[in-house]
Amino acid sequence: MSVNVTSPEYIAGGPAAEVVVSNGLVNTVIQFLSSMSWLQVVVTAIVLAVSYDQVSYQLQKGSIAGPKYKIWPIIGPFLESLDPKFEEYKAKWDSGKLSCVLIFHKFVVIASDRDLSRKIFQSSKYVKPCVVDVAVKILRPSNWVFLDGKAHTDYRRGLNGLFSQKALEIYIPVLEKNMDQYLEKFLEYDSPREFFPEFRELLCALSLRTFCGDYITQEQVAEIADNYYRVTAAMELVNFPIIIPYTKTWYGKKIADETMKVFEKCAAKSKQYINEQNGKPQCVMDEWIYLMKQAREQQSEDPESKLLVREFSNKEISEVIFTFLFASQDASSSLACWLFQIASDRPDVVAKIRKEQLEVRNNDPSVPLSLDLINKMTYTNAVVKETLRYRPPVIMVPYMAKQNFPVTDSYTVPKGAMVIPSVYPALHDPEVYPDPDSFIPDRWLNATTDMETRNWLTFGTGPHLCLGRIYVLMLFTGMLGKYVLNADLVHHKTELSEDIKVFATIFPKDDLIMEWHRREPTAA
């Protein structure tokens, strides 16, 4: 191609001039690359990628705490994320109110300060829950937990009635029946064993029976309880962007899909029972479908009335019930492990629980659980709350910045970054909880406002506050009282008993070795 350099277009810097400059630059680059060996090209590409990675990290890090440089190029602390350690999280919290890491392309900001954590929880304009990248594939993109803003608020409004006082009363007989079955199972063991898997099965069964009632078979309960840990294992902080057959994420999605199909069939049976047979609610699904039925009838009588509970399809119900299981399974299993380990190690606590249990039952241990009875268990409830403070099952909750988020006056979380409010530091604040590393249930008998509200982040806060928080306290207060009254708990301590293992939630690192012995419940 020839160009007259004396033409007006060239002199004036017109289109022809731009073509010449562009072609010249391209030719120069081509000549430069042609003169390089493949090794030099590869080395140059690596150097450029590493340099870009470091520059990107520095620009996003700004003034907050974090490694001065990204020590492991590209991958960052990826290997650490495969085997997370509580001590490493604590070091992050101790390093500053805001700290950061960059893993592959994902920039992560961690908040350890109570007020910053609360701000993140409550800033739905700037952030939304993100769990982990693969969660969207496993839980399905259509799942309600990924809704945002008004869509999330409207959807959640249809679920609020599932955990009302009236609804909780319905669930208690189902819960107690299954508690009794597992208590007998634990008492029949003739030697110590790891109770981490035992409690996972117990809490999965309690959840499934509460959510699905008798629409789910015992075989299905057992299968889901056995397999569900694969869903948890698939939710690692960092995953490959695609699901590869026979990997953790593949098994997690497979089990999630199979489980949601079971829930769809249960929902269909529940609709038939409530709508066609005019049945009375006996589980979460029943109560949900009954509320839909009430809303329909109300609107037919008064077309101008607001439909507070819209019609939910079987698929939607299955996805919501699965998220309830996902939210409850690991957190409740964690709480069970710590609760019974702590109780068995403290005879004075057990003695107070037993005394209270006989008092609220008027010395008749056969009195069945009820909401009114559980509400009288003041000390037993304090033990549960102190366990949730002392060893909170969920120590951090991941969110994603939907837009640049000015989290402080001096730092803005970049759009697309993961921003994580921490729960553990607020619950171990010595100004609010004196002697925070000691287990003191009596502190809850005269709780301050900060203890109950500002620092009480166990269930989060803001628009995504845990729907089942009252249910959790009710369940564990009733279960702890019943089990301690009817069994002597023996904890076989090891060097790892007090160490914390992180597996989505936190557990004793030795998986809690215990044995249970039957006792006369009327004894002092």
mmCIF file of C-alpha atoms in Angstrom, residues 134-509:
data_model
loop_
_atom_site.group_PDB
_atom_site.id
_atom_site.type_symbol
_atom_site.label_atom_id
_atom_site.label_comp_id
_atom_site.label_asym_id
_atom_site.label_seq_id
_atom_site.Cartn_x
_atom_site.Cartn_y
_atom_site.Cartn_z
ATOM 1 C CA VAL A 134 -20.536 -22.478 41.932
ATOM 2 C CA ALA A 135 -23.545 -22.022 44.238
ATOM 3 C CA VAL A 136 -25.612 -20.518 41.419
ATOM 4 C CA LYS A 137 -25.158 -23.717 39.405
ATOM 5 C CA ILE A 138 -25.858 -26.034 42.336
ATOM 6 C CA LEU A 139 -28.795 -24.145 43.870
ATOM 7 C CA ARG A 140 -30.091 -23.112 40.384
ATOM 8 C CA PRO A 141 -30.074 -19.540 39.013
ATOM 9 C CA SER A 142 -33.860 -19.311 39.529
ATOM 10 C CA ASN A 143 -33.509 -19.843 43.291
ATOM 11 C CA TRP A 144 -34.971 -17.100 45.477
ATOM 12 C CA VAL A 145 -31.713 -16.579 47.420
ATOM 13 C CA PHE A 146 -30.226 -14.942 44.329
ATOM 14 C CA LEU A 147 -33.041 -12.402 44.029
ATOM 15 C CA ASP A 148 -32.246 -8.837 44.962
ATOM 16 C CA GLY A 149 -34.018 -5.680 46.066
ATOM 17 C CA LYS A 150 -37.816 -5.577 45.771
ATOM 18 C CA ALA A 151 -37.984 -9.005 44.120
ATOM 19 C CA HIS A 152 -36.275 -10.554 47.152
ATOM 20 C CA THR A 153 -38.439 -8.583 49.609
ATOM 21 C CA ASP A 154 -41.663 -9.613 47.881
ATOM 22 C CA TYR A 155 -40.628 -13.264 47.710
ATOM 23 C CA ARG A 156 -39.549 -13.297 51.343
ATOM 24 C CA ARG A 157 -42.889 -11.802 52.406
ATOM 25 C CA GLY A 158 -44.527 -15.027 51.247
ATOM 26 C CA LEU A 159 -42.227 -17.049 53.527
ATOM 27 C CA ASN A 160 -42.448 -15.065 56.771
ATOM 28 C CA GLY A 161 -45.505 -16.966 58.010
ATOM 29 C CA LEU A 162 -43.618 -20.263 57.926
ATOM 30 C CA PHE A 163 -41.804 -19.415 61.167
ATOM 31 C CA SER A 164 -44.509 -17.583 63.083
ATOM 32 C CA GLN A 165 -45.375 -18.605 66.667
ATOM 33 C CA LYS A 166 -48.432 -20.445 65.337
ATOM 34 C CA ALA A 167 -46.351 -22.361 62.800
ATOM 35 C CA LEU A 168 -43.674 -23.280 65.343
ATOM 36 C CA GLU A 169 -46.304 -24.950 67.521
ATOM 37 C CA ILE A 170 -47.192 -27.199 64.571
ATOM 38 C CA TYR A 171 -43.602 -28.371 64.075
ATOM 39 C CA ILE A 172 -42.797 -29.269 67.702
ATOM 40 C CA PRO A 173 -44.545 -32.711 67.844
ATOM 41 C CA VAL A 174 -42.749 -33.737 64.631
ATOM 42 C CA LEU A 175 -39.423 -32.594 66.053
ATOM 43 C CA GLU A 176 -39.918 -34.342 69.406
ATOM 44 C CA LYS A 177 -40.886 -37.637 67.771
ATOM 45 C CA ASN A 178 -37.638 -37.680 65.801
ATOM 46 C CA MET A 179 -35.568 -36.437 68.757
ATOM 47 C CA ASP A 180 -36.823 -39.451 70.751
ATOM 48 C CA GLN A 181 -35.905 -41.874 67.964
ATOM 49 C CA TYR A 182 -32.337 -40.584 67.766
ATOM 50 C CA LEU A 183 -31.973 -40.417 71.537
ATOM 51 C CA GLU A 184 -32.735 -44.144 71.685
ATOM 52 C CA LYS A 185 -30.230 -44.744 68.893
ATOM 53 C CA PHE A 186 -27.489 -42.857 70.744
ATOM 54 C CA LEU A 187 -28.238 -44.684 74.007
ATOM 55 C CA GLU A 188 -27.919 -48.072 72.315
ATOM 56 C CA TYR A 189 -24.334 -47.486 71.149
ATOM 57 C CA ASP A 190 -22.034 -49.645 73.269
ATOM 58 C CA SER A 191 -18.811 -47.710 72.778
ATOM 59 C CA PRO A 192 -17.533 -44.168 72.130
ATOM 60 C CA ARG A 193 -17.725 -42.878 68.560
ATOM 61 C CA GLU A 194 -17.375 -39.698 66.529
ATOM 62 C CA PHE A 195 -20.588 -37.727 66.868
ATOM 63 C CA PHE A 196 -19.929 -35.223 64.065
ATOM 64 C CA PRO A 197 -21.562 -37.576 61.493
ATOM 65 C CA GLU A 198 -24.219 -38.614 64.023
ATOM 66 C CA PHE A 199 -25.327 -35.038 64.570
ATOM 67 C CA ARG A 200 -25.273 -34.306 60.844
ATOM 68 C CA GLU A 201 -27.688 -37.192 60.298
ATOM 69 C CA LEU A 202 -29.847 -36.158 63.283
ATOM 70 C CA LEU A 203 -30.181 -32.525 62.168
ATOM 71 C CA CYS A 204 -30.777 -33.483 58.542
ATOM 72 C CA ALA A 205 -33.570 -35.834 59.630
ATOM 73 C CA LEU A 206 -35.108 -33.216 61.933
ATOM 74 C CA SER A 207 -35.024 -30.623 59.151
ATOM 75 C CA LEU A 208 -36.468 -32.930 56.500
ATOM 76 C CA ARG A 209 -39.313 -34.089 58.741
ATOM 77 C CA THR A 210 -40.069 -30.502 59.775
ATOM 78 C CA PHE A 211 -40.036 -29.280 56.177
ATOM 79 C CA CYS A 212 -41.715 -32.257 54.461
ATOM 80 C CA GLY A 213 -43.535 -34.179 57.194
ATOM 81 C CA ASP A 214 -44.550 -37.700 56.218
ATOM 82 C CA TYR A 215 -44.495 -36.901 52.488
ATOM 83 C CA ILE A 216 -40.834 -37.894 52.509
ATOM 84 C CA THR A 217 -39.999 -41.546 53.178
ATOM 85 C CA GLN A 218 -37.517 -42.773 55.775
ATOM 86 C CA GLU A 219 -35.393 -44.202 52.949
ATOM 87 C CA GLN A 220 -35.265 -40.783 51.280
ATOM 88 C CA VAL A 221 -34.365 -39.133 54.601
ATOM 89 C CA ALA A 222 -31.510 -41.607 55.113
ATOM 90 C CA GLU A 223 -30.216 -41.190 51.552
ATOM 91 C CA ILE A 224 -30.263 -37.392 51.670
ATOM 92 C CA ALA A 225 -28.622 -37.389 55.109
ATOM 93 C CA ASP A 226 -25.872 -39.727 53.851
ATOM 94 C CA ASN A 227 -25.183 -37.776 50.662
ATOM 95 C CA TYR A 228 -25.777 -34.194 51.642
ATOM 96 C CA TYR A 229 -22.207 -33.560 52.817
ATOM 97 C CA ARG A 230 -21.219 -33.625 49.120
ATOM 98 C CA VAL A 231 -23.218 -30.437 48.577
ATOM 99 C CA THR A 232 -21.258 -28.759 51.361
ATOM 100 C CA ALA A 233 -17.958 -30.077 49.988
ATOM 101 C CA ALA A 234 -18.811 -28.563 46.592
ATOM 102 C CA MET A 235 -19.176 -25.069 48.083
ATOM 103 C CA GLU A 236 -15.461 -24.329 48.377
ATOM 104 C CA LEU A 237 -14.435 -20.681 48.254
ATOM 105 C CA VAL A 238 -12.737 -21.165 44.888
ATOM 106 C CA ASN A 239 -13.931 -23.524 42.164
ATOM 107 C CA PHE A 240 -13.292 -24.027 38.466
ATOM 108 C CA PRO A 241 -15.763 -21.996 36.356
ATOM 109 C CA ILE A 242 -17.226 -25.155 34.791
ATOM 110 C CA ILE A 243 -18.517 -28.310 36.451
ATOM 111 C CA ILE A 244 -16.272 -31.228 35.526
ATOM 112 C CA PRO A 245 -17.768 -34.749 35.722
ATOM 113 C CA TYR A 246 -16.976 -36.732 38.883
ATOM 114 C CA THR A 247 -15.560 -33.752 40.769
ATOM 115 C CA LYS A 248 -16.891 -32.345 44.066
ATOM 116 C CA THR A 249 -19.020 -29.796 42.232
ATOM 117 C CA TRP A 250 -20.434 -32.428 39.862
ATOM 118 C CA TYR A 251 -21.508 -34.665 42.746
ATOM 119 C CA GLY A 252 -22.854 -31.641 44.630
ATOM 120 C CA LYS A 253 -25.053 -30.561 41.716
ATOM 121 C CA LYS A 254 -26.214 -34.123 41.041
ATOM 122 C CA ILE A 255 -27.330 -34.617 44.642
ATOM 123 C CA ALA A 256 -28.925 -31.156 44.766
ATOM 124 C CA ASP A 257 -30.980 -31.900 41.626
ATOM 125 C CA GLU A 258 -32.070 -35.301 42.936
ATOM 126 C CA THR A 259 -33.031 -33.843 46.312
ATOM 127 C CA MET A 260 -35.067 -31.024 44.768
ATOM 128 C CA LYS A 261 -36.970 -33.588 42.672
ATOM 129 C CA VAL A 262 -37.911 -35.367 45.905
ATOM 130 C CA PHE A 263 -39.110 -32.049 47.361
ATOM 131 C CA GLU A 264 -41.197 -31.332 44.246
ATOM 132 C CA LYS A 265 -43.071 -34.608 44.724
ATOM 133 C CA CYS A 266 -43.569 -33.815 48.407
ATOM 134 C CA ALA A 267 -44.994 -30.402 47.501
ATOM 135 C CA ALA A 268 -47.484 -32.021 45.117
ATOM 136 C CA LYS A 269 -48.668 -34.367 47.886
ATOM 137 C CA SER A 270 -48.957 -31.494 50.335
ATOM 138 C CA LYS A 271 -51.062 -29.455 47.898
ATOM 139 C CA GLN A 272 -53.389 -32.393 47.453
ATOM 140 C CA TYR A 273 -53.716 -32.835 51.238
ATOM 141 C CA ILE A 274 -54.345 -29.156 52.014
ATOM 142 C CA ASN A 275 -56.341 -28.081 48.938
ATOM 143 C CA GLU A 276 -58.350 -31.198 48.122
ATOM 144 C CA GLN A 277 -58.669 -32.910 51.496
ATOM 145 C CA ASN A 278 -58.869 -29.713 53.606
ATOM 146 C CA GLY A 279 -56.124 -31.090 55.835
ATOM 147 C CA LYS A 280 -54.602 -29.276 58.807
ATOM 148 C CA PRO A 281 -50.924 -28.236 58.476
ATOM 149 C CA GLN A 282 -48.431 -30.651 59.992
ATOM 150 C CA CYS A 283 -45.151 -29.449 58.462
ATOM 151 C CA VAL A 284 -43.573 -26.405 56.773
ATOM 152 C CA MET A 285 -44.882 -27.346 53.323
ATOM 153 C CA ASP A 286 -48.406 -27.773 54.681
ATOM 154 C CA GLU A 287 -48.297 -24.420 56.451
ATOM 155 C CA TRP A 288 -46.973 -22.687 53.327
ATOM 156 C CA ILE A 289 -49.690 -24.173 51.088
ATOM 157 C CA TYR A 290 -52.335 -23.429 53.722
ATOM 158 C CA LEU A 291 -51.247 -19.755 53.738
ATOM 159 C CA MET A 292 -51.549 -19.710 49.929
ATOM 160 C CA LYS A 293 -55.030 -21.176 50.214
ATOM 161 C CA GLN A 294 -56.038 -18.545 52.783
ATOM 162 C CA ALA A 295 -54.702 -15.761 50.551
ATOM 163 C CA ARG A 296 -56.710 -17.091 47.583
ATOM 164 C CA GLU A 297 -59.894 -17.256 49.621
ATOM 165 C CA GLN A 298 -59.322 -13.780 51.002
ATOM 166 C CA GLN A 299 -58.849 -12.336 47.536
ATOM 167 C CA SER A 300 -61.942 -14.090 46.171
ATOM 168 C CA GLU A 301 -64.009 -12.482 48.927
ATOM 169 C CA ASP A 302 -62.346 -9.089 48.530
ATOM 170 C CA PRO A 303 -60.703 -8.597 45.106
ATOM 171 C CA GLU A 304 -59.168 -5.330 46.311
ATOM 172 C CA SER A 305 -57.230 -7.019 49.113
ATOM 173 C CA LYS A 306 -53.504 -7.545 48.735
ATOM 174 C CA LEU A 307 -52.434 -11.111 48.013
ATOM 175 C CA LEU A 308 -49.779 -11.399 50.736
ATOM 176 C CA VAL A 309 -48.902 -14.992 49.824
ATOM 177 C CA ARG A 310 -48.798 -15.580 46.081
ATOM 178 C CA GLU A 311 -49.040 -18.938 44.383
ATOM 179 C CA PHE A 312 -45.752 -20.855 44.418
ATOM 180 C CA SER A 313 -45.094 -23.700 41.988
ATOM 181 C CA ASN A 314 -43.851 -27.112 43.144
ATOM 182 C CA LYS A 315 -40.479 -26.265 41.596
ATOM 183 C CA GLU A 316 -40.241 -22.996 43.533
ATOM 184 C CA ILE A 317 -41.244 -24.744 46.747
ATOM 185 C CA SER A 318 -38.592 -27.426 46.170
ATOM 186 C CA GLU A 319 -35.871 -24.813 45.613
ATOM 187 C CA VAL A 320 -36.831 -22.868 48.733
ATOM 188 C CA ILE A 321 -36.991 -25.996 50.892
ATOM 189 C CA PHE A 322 -33.573 -26.989 49.565
ATOM 190 C CA THR A 323 -32.136 -23.604 50.580
ATOM 191 C CA PHE A 324 -33.685 -24.062 54.031
ATOM 192 C CA LEU A 325 -31.881 -27.391 54.251
ATOM 193 C CA PHE A 326 -28.681 -25.828 52.901
ATOM 194 C CA ALA A 327 -28.883 -22.980 55.426
ATOM 195 C CA SER A 328 -29.741 -25.203 58.376
ATOM 196 C CA GLN A 329 -27.807 -28.416 57.830
ATOM 197 C CA ASP A 330 -24.208 -27.374 58.434
ATOM 198 C CA ALA A 331 -24.980 -24.550 60.842
ATOM 199 C CA SER A 332 -27.234 -26.708 63.020
ATOM 200 C CA SER A 333 -24.793 -29.636 62.923
ATOM 201 C CA SER A 334 -22.037 -27.293 64.066
ATOM 202 C CA LEU A 335 -24.192 -25.953 66.895
ATOM 203 C CA ALA A 336 -25.097 -29.483 68.006
ATOM 204 C CA CYS A 337 -21.442 -30.554 68.169
ATOM 205 C CA TRP A 338 -20.315 -27.570 70.221
ATOM 206 C CA LEU A 339 -23.446 -27.521 72.405
ATOM 207 C CA PHE A 340 -23.139 -31.134 73.545
ATOM 208 C CA GLN A 341 -19.342 -31.016 73.847
ATOM 209 C CA ILE A 342 -19.543 -27.899 76.008
ATOM 210 C CA ALA A 343 -22.375 -29.289 78.147
ATOM 211 C CA SER A 344 -20.677 -32.640 78.732
ATOM 212 C CA ASP A 345 -17.474 -30.864 79.822
ATOM 213 C CA ARG A 346 -19.327 -28.712 82.393
ATOM 214 C CA PRO A 347 -21.167 -30.719 85.094
ATOM 215 C CA ASP A 348 -22.323 -27.509 86.798
ATOM 216 C CA VAL A 349 -24.092 -26.395 83.598
ATOM 217 C CA VAL A 350 -25.740 -29.809 83.183
ATOM 218 C CA ALA A 351 -26.945 -29.770 86.804
ATOM 219 C CA LYS A 352 -28.624 -26.382 86.299
ATOM 220 C CA ILE A 353 -30.273 -27.530 83.065
ATOM 221 C CA ARG A 354 -31.664 -30.682 84.730
ATOM 222 C CA LYS A 355 -32.967 -28.700 87.683
ATOM 223 C CA GLU A 356 -34.751 -26.276 85.364
ATOM 224 C CA GLN A 357 -36.175 -29.073 83.195
ATOM 225 C CA LEU A 358 -37.841 -30.731 86.186
ATOM 226 C CA GLU A 359 -39.118 -27.392 87.488
ATOM 227 C CA VAL A 360 -40.828 -26.350 84.233
ATOM 228 C CA ARG A 361 -42.334 -29.835 83.953
ATOM 229 C CA ASN A 362 -43.539 -29.883 87.598
ATOM 230 C CA ASN A 363 -41.265 -32.900 88.184
ATOM 231 C CA ASP A 364 -42.987 -34.900 85.429
ATOM 232 C CA PRO A 365 -40.303 -35.634 82.789
ATOM 233 C CA SER A 366 -42.895 -37.192 80.474
ATOM 234 C CA VAL A 367 -44.530 -33.821 79.754
ATOM 235 C CA PRO A 368 -44.267 -33.326 75.979
ATOM 236 C CA LEU A 369 -42.516 -30.336 74.481
ATOM 237 C CA SER A 370 -44.595 -27.298 73.598
ATOM 238 C CA LEU A 371 -43.738 -23.728 72.717
ATOM 239 C CA ASP A 372 -45.000 -22.535 76.084
ATOM 240 C CA LEU A 373 -42.834 -25.110 77.893
ATOM 241 C CA ILE A 374 -39.736 -24.208 75.877
ATOM 242 C CA ASN A 375 -40.279 -20.498 76.553
ATOM 243 C CA LYS A 376 -40.001 -21.246 80.284
ATOM 244 C CA MET A 377 -36.549 -22.846 79.873
ATOM 245 C CA THR A 378 -34.677 -19.615 80.615
ATOM 246 C CA TYR A 379 -31.335 -21.103 81.652
ATOM 247 C CA THR A 380 -31.355 -23.831 78.998
ATOM 248 C CA ASN A 381 -31.999 -21.147 76.381
ATOM 249 C CA ALA A 382 -29.103 -19.109 77.825
ATOM 250 C CA VAL A 383 -26.780 -22.105 77.324
ATOM 251 C CA VAL A 384 -27.840 -22.318 73.664
ATOM 252 C CA LYS A 385 -27.356 -18.565 73.118
ATOM 253 C CA GLU A 386 -23.960 -18.594 74.801
ATOM 254 C CA THR A 387 -22.886 -21.496 72.571
ATOM 255 C CA LEU A 388 -23.975 -19.497 69.508
ATOM 256 C CA ARG A 389 -21.871 -16.600 70.783
ATOM 257 C CA TYR A 390 -18.872 -18.623 71.957
ATOM 258 C CA ARG A 391 -18.725 -20.854 68.867
ATOM 259 C CA PRO A 392 -20.900 -19.230 66.164
ATOM 260 C CA PRO A 393 -21.473 -21.827 63.414
ATOM 261 C CA VAL A 394 -21.142 -19.261 60.607
ATOM 262 C CA ILE A 395 -18.127 -17.017 61.114
ATOM 263 C CA MET A 396 -18.361 -15.005 57.862
ATOM 264 C CA VAL A 397 -21.004 -14.378 55.181
ATOM 265 C CA PRO A 398 -19.918 -13.652 51.573
ATOM 266 C CA TYR A 399 -21.522 -10.835 49.584
ATOM 267 C CA MET A 400 -20.684 -9.354 46.180
ATOM 268 C CA ALA A 401 -20.417 -5.636 45.443
ATOM 269 C CA LYS A 402 -23.036 -4.764 42.795
ATOM 270 C CA GLN A 403 -21.391 -1.382 42.319
ATOM 271 C CA ASN A 404 -18.475 0.523 43.809
ATOM 272 C CA PHE A 405 -19.205 0.475 47.543
ATOM 273 C CA PRO A 406 -17.823 3.319 49.727
ATOM 274 C CA VAL A 407 -17.652 1.164 52.834
ATOM 275 C CA THR A 408 -15.583 3.799 54.682
ATOM 276 C CA ASP A 409 -14.629 7.416 54.028
ATOM 277 C CA SER A 410 -11.204 6.297 52.824
ATOM 278 C CA TYR A 411 -11.902 3.016 51.029
ATOM 279 C CA THR A 412 -14.305 1.914 48.289
ATOM 280 C CA VAL A 413 -14.838 -1.782 47.570
ATOM 281 C CA PRO A 414 -14.601 -2.169 43.766
ATOM 282 C CA LYS A 415 -17.599 -3.431 41.820
ATOM 283 C CA GLY A 416 -17.521 -7.217 41.390
ATOM 284 C CA ALA A 417 -15.379 -7.830 44.468
ATOM 285 C CA MET A 418 -16.433 -10.245 47.172
ATOM 286 C CA VAL A 419 -17.005 -8.385 50.452
ATOM 287 C CA ILE A 420 -17.343 -10.464 53.606
ATOM 288 C CA PRO A 421 -18.763 -9.237 56.919
ATOM 289 C CA SER A 422 -17.365 -11.246 59.825
ATOM 290 C CA VAL A 423 -19.511 -12.485 62.693
ATOM 291 C CA TYR A 424 -16.970 -13.963 65.119
ATOM 292 C CA PRO A 425 -15.157 -10.751 66.213
ATOM 293 C CA ALA A 426 -18.392 -8.945 67.158
ATOM 294 C CA LEU A 427 -19.424 -11.935 69.291
ATOM 295 C CA HIS A 428 -16.056 -11.874 71.081
ATOM 296 C CA ASP A 429 -15.914 -8.147 71.746
ATOM 297 C CA PRO A 430 -14.673 -7.793 75.367
ATOM 298 C CA GLU A 431 -16.439 -4.445 75.777
ATOM 299 C CA VAL A 432 -19.808 -6.084 75.160
ATOM 300 C CA TYR A 433 -19.132 -9.646 76.345
ATOM 301 C CA PRO A 434 -16.676 -9.488 79.287
ATOM 302 C CA ASP A 435 -14.212 -12.386 79.314
ATOM 303 C CA PRO A 436 -15.348 -13.335 75.783
ATOM 304 C CA ASP A 437 -13.231 -16.472 75.491
ATOM 305 C CA SER A 438 -14.942 -18.069 78.471
ATOM 306 C CA PHE A 439 -18.278 -19.884 78.319
ATOM 307 C CA ILE A 440 -20.629 -17.987 80.659
ATOM 308 C CA PRO A 441 -24.325 -18.720 80.001
ATOM 309 C CA ASP A 442 -25.435 -16.629 82.995
ATOM 310 C CA ARG A 443 -24.483 -13.475 81.072
ATOM 311 C CA TRP A 444 -27.693 -13.905 79.066
ATOM 312 C CA LEU A 445 -29.915 -13.792 82.140
ATOM 313 C CA ASN A 446 -29.289 -10.032 82.317
ATOM 314 C CA ALA A 447 -28.380 -9.268 78.715
ATOM 315 C CA THR A 448 -27.624 -5.708 77.607
ATOM 316 C CA THR A 449 -28.991 -4.098 74.457
ATOM 317 C CA ASP A 450 -25.670 -4.461 72.613
ATOM 318 C CA MET A 451 -25.492 -8.151 73.529
ATOM 319 C CA GLU A 452 -28.958 -8.750 72.114
ATOM 320 C CA THR A 453 -28.838 -6.468 69.084
ATOM 321 C CA ARG A 454 -25.779 -4.565 67.819
ATOM 322 C CA ASN A 455 -23.227 -7.323 68.450
ATOM 323 C CA TRP A 456 -25.619 -10.260 68.040
ATOM 324 C CA LEU A 457 -24.716 -11.061 64.416
ATOM 325 C CA THR A 458 -25.133 -14.825 64.740
ATOM 326 C CA PHE A 459 -28.092 -14.771 62.352
ATOM 327 C CA GLY A 460 -26.951 -11.756 60.347
ATOM 328 C CA THR A 461 -28.955 -8.539 60.145
ATOM 329 C CA GLY A 462 -30.669 -6.408 57.522
ATOM 330 C CA PRO A 463 -32.824 -7.640 54.621
ATOM 331 C CA HIS A 464 -31.291 -11.138 54.660
ATOM 332 C CA LEU A 465 -31.711 -11.735 58.393
ATOM 333 C CA CYS A 466 -32.117 -15.501 58.942
ATOM 334 C CA LEU A 467 -35.772 -16.516 58.637
ATOM 335 C CA GLY A 468 -35.327 -19.466 60.996
ATOM 336 C CA ARG A 469 -33.594 -17.757 63.926
ATOM 337 C CA ILE A 470 -36.487 -18.280 66.390
ATOM 338 C CA TYR A 471 -36.935 -21.850 65.148
ATOM 339 C CA VAL A 472 -33.248 -22.598 65.839
ATOM 340 C CA LEU A 473 -33.402 -21.346 69.437
ATOM 341 C CA MET A 474 -36.651 -23.232 70.031
ATOM 342 C CA LEU A 475 -35.318 -26.483 68.532
ATOM 343 C CA PHE A 476 -32.023 -26.541 70.425
ATOM 344 C CA THR A 477 -33.453 -25.379 73.747
ATOM 345 C CA GLY A 478 -36.014 -28.184 73.631
ATOM 346 C CA MET A 479 -33.507 -30.778 72.416
ATOM 347 C CA LEU A 480 -30.765 -29.893 74.924
ATOM 348 C CA GLY A 481 -33.214 -30.045 77.820
ATOM 349 C CA LYS A 482 -34.682 -33.380 76.725
ATOM 350 C CA TYR A 483 -31.324 -35.059 76.016
ATOM 351 C CA VAL A 484 -29.542 -33.862 79.155
ATOM 352 C CA LEU A 485 -32.519 -34.907 81.281
ATOM 353 C CA ASN A 486 -32.533 -38.445 79.870
ATOM 354 C CA ALA A 487 -28.841 -39.156 79.298
ATOM 355 C CA ASP A 488 -25.421 -38.831 80.882
ATOM 356 C CA LEU A 489 -23.069 -37.422 78.265
ATOM 357 C CA VAL A 490 -19.438 -38.537 78.326
ATOM 358 C CA HIS A 491 -16.982 -36.576 76.194
ATOM 359 C CA HIS A 492 -13.674 -38.270 75.398
ATOM 360 C CA LYS A 493 -11.324 -35.307 75.158
ATOM 361 C CA THR A 494 -8.375 -35.241 72.804
ATOM 362 C CA GLU A 495 -5.686 -32.668 72.075
ATOM 363 C CA LEU A 496 -7.854 -31.451 69.175
ATOM 364 C CA SER A 497 -11.171 -31.158 71.036
ATOM 365 C CA GLU A 498 -10.958 -27.382 71.470
ATOM 366 C CA ASP A 499 -9.353 -26.731 68.092
ATOM 367 C CA ILE A 500 -11.653 -25.425 65.383
ATOM 368 C CA LYS A 501 -12.102 -27.133 62.010
ATOM 369 C CA VAL A 502 -13.623 -25.055 59.215
ATOM 370 C CA PHE A 503 -15.919 -27.023 56.895
ATOM 371 C CA ALA A 504 -18.381 -24.396 55.646
ATOM 372 C CA THR A 505 -19.178 -23.902 59.344
ATOM 373 C CA ILE A 506 -16.966 -24.708 62.352
ATOM 374 C CA PHE A 507 -16.604 -28.002 64.218
ATOM 375 C CA PRO A 508 -14.318 -29.554 66.875
ATOM 376 C CA LYS A 509 -11.284 -30.742 64.984
#
